[in-house]
Coordinates of C-alpha atoms in Angstrom, one line a residue:
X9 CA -18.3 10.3 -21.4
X10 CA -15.6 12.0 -19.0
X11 CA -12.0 12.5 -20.6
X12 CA -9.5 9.8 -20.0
X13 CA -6.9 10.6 -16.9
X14 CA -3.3 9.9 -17.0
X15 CA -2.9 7.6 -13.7
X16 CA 0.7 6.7 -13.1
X17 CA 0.7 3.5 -10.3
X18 CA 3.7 2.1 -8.9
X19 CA 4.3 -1.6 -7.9
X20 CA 1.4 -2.4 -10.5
X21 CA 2.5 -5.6 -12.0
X22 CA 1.0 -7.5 -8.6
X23 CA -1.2 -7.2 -5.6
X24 CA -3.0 -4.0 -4.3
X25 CA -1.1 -2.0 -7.1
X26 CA -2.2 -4.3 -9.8
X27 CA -5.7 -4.3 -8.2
X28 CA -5.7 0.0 -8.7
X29 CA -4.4 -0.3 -11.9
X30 CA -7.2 -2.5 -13.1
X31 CA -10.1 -0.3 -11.2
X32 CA -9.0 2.7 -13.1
X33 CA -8.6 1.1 -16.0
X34 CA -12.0 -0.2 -16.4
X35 CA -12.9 3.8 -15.6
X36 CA -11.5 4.5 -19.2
X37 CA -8.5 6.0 -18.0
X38 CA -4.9 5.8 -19.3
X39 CA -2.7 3.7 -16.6
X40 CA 1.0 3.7 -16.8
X41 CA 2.3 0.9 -14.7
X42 CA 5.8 1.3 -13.1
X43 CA 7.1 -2.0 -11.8
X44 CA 10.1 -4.5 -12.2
X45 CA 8.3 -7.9 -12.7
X46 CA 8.0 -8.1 -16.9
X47 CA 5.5 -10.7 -17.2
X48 CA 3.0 -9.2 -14.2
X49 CA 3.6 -6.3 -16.1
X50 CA 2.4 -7.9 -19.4
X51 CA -0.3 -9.6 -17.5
X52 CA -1.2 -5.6 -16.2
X53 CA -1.6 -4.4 -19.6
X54 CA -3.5 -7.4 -20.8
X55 CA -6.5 -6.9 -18.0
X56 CA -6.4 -3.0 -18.4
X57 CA -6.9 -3.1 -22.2
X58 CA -9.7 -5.7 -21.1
X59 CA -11.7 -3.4 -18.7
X60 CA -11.4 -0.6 -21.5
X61 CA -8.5 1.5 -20.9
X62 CA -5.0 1.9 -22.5
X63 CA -1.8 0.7 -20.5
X64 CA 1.7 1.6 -20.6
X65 CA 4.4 -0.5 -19.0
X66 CA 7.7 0.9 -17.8
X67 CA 9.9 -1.7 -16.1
X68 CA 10.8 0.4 -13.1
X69 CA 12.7 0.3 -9.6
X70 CA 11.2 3.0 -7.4
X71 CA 14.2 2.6 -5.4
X72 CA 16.3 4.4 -8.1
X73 CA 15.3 8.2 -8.2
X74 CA 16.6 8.4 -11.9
X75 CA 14.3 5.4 -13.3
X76 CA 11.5 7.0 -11.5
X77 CA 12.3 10.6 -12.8
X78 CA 12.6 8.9 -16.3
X79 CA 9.3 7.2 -16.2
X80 CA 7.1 9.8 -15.5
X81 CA 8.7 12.1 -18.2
X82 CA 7.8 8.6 -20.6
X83 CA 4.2 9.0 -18.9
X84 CA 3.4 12.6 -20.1
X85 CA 5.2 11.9 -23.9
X86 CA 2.7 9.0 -24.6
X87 CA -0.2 9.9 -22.7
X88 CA -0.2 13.6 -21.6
X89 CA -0.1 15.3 -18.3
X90 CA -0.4 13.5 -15.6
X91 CA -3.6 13.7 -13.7
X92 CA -3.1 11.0 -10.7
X93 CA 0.0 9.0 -9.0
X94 CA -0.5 6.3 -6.9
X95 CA 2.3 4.8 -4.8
X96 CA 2.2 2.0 -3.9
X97 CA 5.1 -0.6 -4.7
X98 CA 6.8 -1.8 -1.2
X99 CA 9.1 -5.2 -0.2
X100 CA 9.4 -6.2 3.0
X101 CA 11.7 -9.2 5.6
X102 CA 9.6 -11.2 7.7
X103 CA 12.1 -11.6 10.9
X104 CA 12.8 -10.7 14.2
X105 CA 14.9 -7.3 13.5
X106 CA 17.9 -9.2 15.2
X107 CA 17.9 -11.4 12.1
X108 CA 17.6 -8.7 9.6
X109 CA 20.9 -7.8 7.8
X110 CA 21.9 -4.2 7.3
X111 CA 21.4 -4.4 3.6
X112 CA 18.3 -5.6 3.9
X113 CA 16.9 -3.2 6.2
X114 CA 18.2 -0.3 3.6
X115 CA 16.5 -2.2 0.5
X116 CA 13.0 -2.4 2.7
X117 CA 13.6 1.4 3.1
X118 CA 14.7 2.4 -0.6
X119 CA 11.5 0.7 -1.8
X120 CA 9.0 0.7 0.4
X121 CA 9.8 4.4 1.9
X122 CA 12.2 6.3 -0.5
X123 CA 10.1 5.0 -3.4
X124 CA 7.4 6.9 -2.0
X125 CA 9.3 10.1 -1.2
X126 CA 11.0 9.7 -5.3
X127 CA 7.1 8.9 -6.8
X128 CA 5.9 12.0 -5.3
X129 CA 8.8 14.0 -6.3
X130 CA 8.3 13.2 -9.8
X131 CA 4.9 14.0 -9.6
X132 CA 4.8 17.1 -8.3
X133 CA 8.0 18.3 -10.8
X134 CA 5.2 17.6 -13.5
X135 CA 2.1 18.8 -11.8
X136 CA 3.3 22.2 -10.2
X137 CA 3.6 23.9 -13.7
X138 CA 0.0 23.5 -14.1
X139 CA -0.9 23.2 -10.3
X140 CA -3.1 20.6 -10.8
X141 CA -3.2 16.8 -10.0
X142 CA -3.2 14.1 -7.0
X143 CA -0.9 11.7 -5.5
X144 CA -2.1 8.8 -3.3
X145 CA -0.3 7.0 -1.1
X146 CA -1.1 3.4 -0.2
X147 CA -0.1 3.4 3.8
X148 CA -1.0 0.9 6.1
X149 CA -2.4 0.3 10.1
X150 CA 0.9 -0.5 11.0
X151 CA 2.2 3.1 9.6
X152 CA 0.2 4.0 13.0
X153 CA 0.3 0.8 14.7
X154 CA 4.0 -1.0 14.8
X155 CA 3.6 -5.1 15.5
X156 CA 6.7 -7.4 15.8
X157 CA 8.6 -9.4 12.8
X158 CA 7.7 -6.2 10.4
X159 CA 10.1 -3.6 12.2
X160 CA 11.6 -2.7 8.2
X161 CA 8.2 -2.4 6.9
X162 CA 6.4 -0.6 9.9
X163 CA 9.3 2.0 9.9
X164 CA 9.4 2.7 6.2
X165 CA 5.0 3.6 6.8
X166 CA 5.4 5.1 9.6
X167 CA 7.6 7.4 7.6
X168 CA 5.6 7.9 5.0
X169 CA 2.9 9.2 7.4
X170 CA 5.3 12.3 8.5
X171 CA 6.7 13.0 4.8
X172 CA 2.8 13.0 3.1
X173 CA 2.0 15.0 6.7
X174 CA 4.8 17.4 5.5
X175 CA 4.5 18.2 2.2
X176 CA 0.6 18.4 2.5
X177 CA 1.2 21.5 4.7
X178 CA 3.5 23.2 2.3
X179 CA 0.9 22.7 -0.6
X180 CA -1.4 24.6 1.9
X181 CA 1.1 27.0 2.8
X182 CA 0.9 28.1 -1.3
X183 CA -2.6 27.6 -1.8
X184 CA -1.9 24.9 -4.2
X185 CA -4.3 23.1 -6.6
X186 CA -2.5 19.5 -5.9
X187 CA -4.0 17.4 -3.6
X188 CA -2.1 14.4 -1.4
X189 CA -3.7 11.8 0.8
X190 CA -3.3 8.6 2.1
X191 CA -5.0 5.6 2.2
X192 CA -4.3 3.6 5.0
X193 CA -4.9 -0.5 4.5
X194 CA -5.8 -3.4 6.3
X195 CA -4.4 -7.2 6.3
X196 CA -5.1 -7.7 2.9
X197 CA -5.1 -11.1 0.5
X198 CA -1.7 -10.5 -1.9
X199 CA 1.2 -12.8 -3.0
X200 CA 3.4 -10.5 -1.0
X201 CA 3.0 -13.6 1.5
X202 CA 4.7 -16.1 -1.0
X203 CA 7.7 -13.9 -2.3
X204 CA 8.6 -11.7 1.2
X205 CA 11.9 -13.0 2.5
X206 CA 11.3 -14.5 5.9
X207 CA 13.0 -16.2 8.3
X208 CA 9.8 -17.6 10.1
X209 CA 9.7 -21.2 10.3
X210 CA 5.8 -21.0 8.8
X211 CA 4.4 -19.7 5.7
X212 CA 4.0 -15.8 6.3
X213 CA 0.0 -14.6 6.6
X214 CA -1.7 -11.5 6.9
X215 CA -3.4 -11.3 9.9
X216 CA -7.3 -11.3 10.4
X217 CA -10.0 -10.5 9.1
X218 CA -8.2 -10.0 5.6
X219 CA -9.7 -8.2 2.8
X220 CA -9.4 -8.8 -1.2
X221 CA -7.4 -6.2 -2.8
X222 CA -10.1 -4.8 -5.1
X223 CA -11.3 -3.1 -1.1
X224 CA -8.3 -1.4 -1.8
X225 CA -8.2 -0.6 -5.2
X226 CA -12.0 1.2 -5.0
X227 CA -10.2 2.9 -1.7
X228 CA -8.0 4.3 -3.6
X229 CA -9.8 5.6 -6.4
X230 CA -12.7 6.9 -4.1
X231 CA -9.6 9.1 -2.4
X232 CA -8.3 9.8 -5.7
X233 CA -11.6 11.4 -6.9
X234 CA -11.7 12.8 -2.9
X235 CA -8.4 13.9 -1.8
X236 CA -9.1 16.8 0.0
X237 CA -9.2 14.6 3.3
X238 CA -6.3 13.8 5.2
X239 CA -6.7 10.3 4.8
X240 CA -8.9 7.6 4.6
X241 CA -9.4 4.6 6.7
X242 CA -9.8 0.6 5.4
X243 CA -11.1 -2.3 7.4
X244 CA -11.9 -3.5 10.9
X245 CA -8.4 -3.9 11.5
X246 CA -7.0 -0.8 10.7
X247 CA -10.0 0.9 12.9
X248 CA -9.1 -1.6 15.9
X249 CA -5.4 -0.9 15.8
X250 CA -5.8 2.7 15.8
X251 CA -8.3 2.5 18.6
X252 CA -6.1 0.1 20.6
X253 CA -2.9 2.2 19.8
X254 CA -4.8 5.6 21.3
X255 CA -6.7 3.6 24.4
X256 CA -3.9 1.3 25.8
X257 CA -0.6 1.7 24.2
X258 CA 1.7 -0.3 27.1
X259 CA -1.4 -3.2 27.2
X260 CA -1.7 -3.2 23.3
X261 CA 2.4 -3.6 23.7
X262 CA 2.3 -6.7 25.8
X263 CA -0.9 -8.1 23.6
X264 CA 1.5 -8.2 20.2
X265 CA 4.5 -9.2 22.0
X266 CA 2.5 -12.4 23.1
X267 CA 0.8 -12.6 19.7
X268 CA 1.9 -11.1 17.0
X269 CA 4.5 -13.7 16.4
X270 CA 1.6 -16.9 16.0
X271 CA -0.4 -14.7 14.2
X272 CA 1.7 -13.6 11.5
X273 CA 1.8 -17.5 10.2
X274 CA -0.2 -20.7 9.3
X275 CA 0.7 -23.9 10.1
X276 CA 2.6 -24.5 7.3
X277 CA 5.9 -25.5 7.3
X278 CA 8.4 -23.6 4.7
X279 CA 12.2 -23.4 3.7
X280 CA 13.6 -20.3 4.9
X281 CA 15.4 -20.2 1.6
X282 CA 12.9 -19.8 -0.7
X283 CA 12.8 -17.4 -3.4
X284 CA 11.9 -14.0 -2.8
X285 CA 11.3 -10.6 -4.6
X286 CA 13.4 -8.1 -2.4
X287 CA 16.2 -7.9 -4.8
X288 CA 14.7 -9.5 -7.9
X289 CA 11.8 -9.6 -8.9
X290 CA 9.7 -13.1 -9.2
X291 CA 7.3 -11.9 -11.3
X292 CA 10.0 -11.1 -14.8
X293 CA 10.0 -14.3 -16.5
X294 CA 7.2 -16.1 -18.9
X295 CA 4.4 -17.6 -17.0
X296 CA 5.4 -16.0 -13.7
X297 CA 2.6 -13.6 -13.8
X298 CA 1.2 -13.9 -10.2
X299 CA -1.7 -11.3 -10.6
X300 CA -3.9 -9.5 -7.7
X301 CA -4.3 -12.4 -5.4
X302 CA -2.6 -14.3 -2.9
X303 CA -3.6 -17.6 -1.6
X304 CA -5.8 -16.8 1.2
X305 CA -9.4 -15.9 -1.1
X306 CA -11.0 -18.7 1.1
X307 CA -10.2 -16.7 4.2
X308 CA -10.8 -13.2 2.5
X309 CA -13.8 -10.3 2.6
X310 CA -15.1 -8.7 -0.4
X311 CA -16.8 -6.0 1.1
X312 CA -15.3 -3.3 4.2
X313 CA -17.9 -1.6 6.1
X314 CA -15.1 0.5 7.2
X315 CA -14.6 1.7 3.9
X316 CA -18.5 3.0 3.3
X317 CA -17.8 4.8 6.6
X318 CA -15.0 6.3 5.7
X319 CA -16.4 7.5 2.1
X320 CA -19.3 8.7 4.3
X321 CA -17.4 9.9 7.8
X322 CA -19.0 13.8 7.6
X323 CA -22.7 12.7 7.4
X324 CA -21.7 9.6 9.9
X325 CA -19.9 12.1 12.4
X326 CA -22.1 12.0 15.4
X327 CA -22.7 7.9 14.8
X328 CA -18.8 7.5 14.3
X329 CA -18.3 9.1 17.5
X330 CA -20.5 6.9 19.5
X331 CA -18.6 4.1 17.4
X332 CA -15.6 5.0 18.2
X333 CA -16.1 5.0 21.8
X334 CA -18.3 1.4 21.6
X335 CA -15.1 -0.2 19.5
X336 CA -12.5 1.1 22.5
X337 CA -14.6 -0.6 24.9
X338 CA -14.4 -3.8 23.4
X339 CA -11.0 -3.4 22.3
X340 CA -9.9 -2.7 26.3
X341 CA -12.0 -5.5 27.5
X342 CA -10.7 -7.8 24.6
X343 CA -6.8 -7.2 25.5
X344 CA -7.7 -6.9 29.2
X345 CA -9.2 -10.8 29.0

């Protein structure tokens, strides 16, 4: 039996981060789970202990550089050097950036970008001593692909893209022994869509095809055990995006403008005053536990050929190629129609 890691995972207590916790923690693995919802941290700990590891929960805002700083020195005390770090905790305003206040564009970008940049800093303060370790980061298609009502979130992955690009190169530059990639994610089936602020007159969706989170969480932990690549690529979408993005930027441009609003919501009428987590969490009180999944299961895939692709893309390379070229062709003909 292999020795227990120490895997430190932000934004755990729900969705894709809740989803990684629980995949290494039915590895055997010690998970410390940084979050600010109590009871989806509770409910974290609960399912870890469950699959056969040992939890720690550290109420946590990644947007505070200090709590972050003070949580991974709590992560080594109880469990030992930290072997992995997965960032992944974001928030995000569904709106038109016109209707996006200034202090709301700044929280999106504390969390959802600075959270990143702080995560990795504490991570590599305890992993250079021993130059060993990993740190993931959980991007997304639109870190690569923008799309409208998302301009807040888009920005704060597209940033992330250049920092991970930069610090990666100055690991190189001193031939170190850590290792940083990124996983880059499709639409995916989370309860972000029932606690993001919006101003959209409809309920808020992920857009199609949408993919369970535990795609993600064995993403992650294949790149976690293989994170000498770049990055890794999840999902039809994220491989279609990229593809359009490359092919026909300006046609892609006018596609989204003429769609992106529709498809970004169901049919469903809701109060653009509803509670939401971009300040405060919805997940701290008794009972409010809102797990891995959003509300879209019927509508979701449990399997991503993508991602079997990407896990194999060096034996695939020739085929991928041939792929690759196949996909732009129905992507041009598809946005041309």
């Amino acid at each position: 039996m292999s020795t227990p890691r120490t895997v430190v995972v932000t934004g755990a207590s729900a969705g894709t981060g809740r989803a990684v916790a629980r995949e290494f923690g039915a590895r055997g693995d010690n998970v410390v789970l940084l979050a600010r919802g109590r009871a989806g941290l509770d409910g974290a700990v609960a399912e870890i202990e469950r699959a056969g590891g040992r939890a720690l929960a550290i109420p946590t805002d990644v947007a505070d550089h200090e709590q972050v700083t003070r949580a991974a020195a709590t992560a080594e005390d109880v469990f030992g050097s930290i072997d992995i770090w997965i960032n992944v905790a974001f928030t995000s305003v569904f709106a038109p950036f016109s209707q996006i206040s200034a202090e709301e564009f700044r929280r999106v970008t504390e969390v959802s970008y600075l959270g990143y940049v702080y995560g990795t800093m504490a991570a590599l303060a305890h992993m250079k001593p021993r130059n060993a370790g990993t740190i993931v980061q959980v991007g997304s298609a639109l870190g690569a692909r923008a799309i409208p009502l998302q301009s807040a979130y888009c920005g704060a992955k597209h940033a992330i893209n250049g920092f991970t690009e930069s610090v990666r190169t100055e690991l190189l530059h001193d031939h170190s022994g850590i290792h940083i990639t990124v996983v880059q994610m499709p639409a995916l089936n989370t309860p972000q869509f029932s606690w993001v602020r919006s101003r959209l007159p409809r309920h808020p969706q992920p857009v199609p095809p949408i993919y369970q989170p535990e795609i993600a969480a064995r993403a992650v932990c294949f790149a976690a055990d293989h994170p000498r690549r770049k990055q890794y690529w999840v999902g039809a979408s994220t491989a279609a995006t990229i593809t359009g993005q490359k092919i026909v930027p300006a046609l892609l441009d006018r596609y989204l403008g003429r769609t992106g609003y529709a498809s970004q919501q169901t049919d469903e009428r809701v109060d653009t005053d509803r509670p939401d987590n971009l300040m405060h969490p919805l997940d701290a009180d008794p009972g409010t536990d809102h797990g891995a999944h959003g509300e879209f299961d019927s509508r979701s895939l449990g399997v991503s050929p993508q991602l079997w692709m990407s896990r194999h893309a060096r034996s695939l390379s020739v085929a991928a190629g041939a792929g690759a070229a196949l996909a732009a062709g129905a992507v041009v003909r598809r946005l041309a129609a």
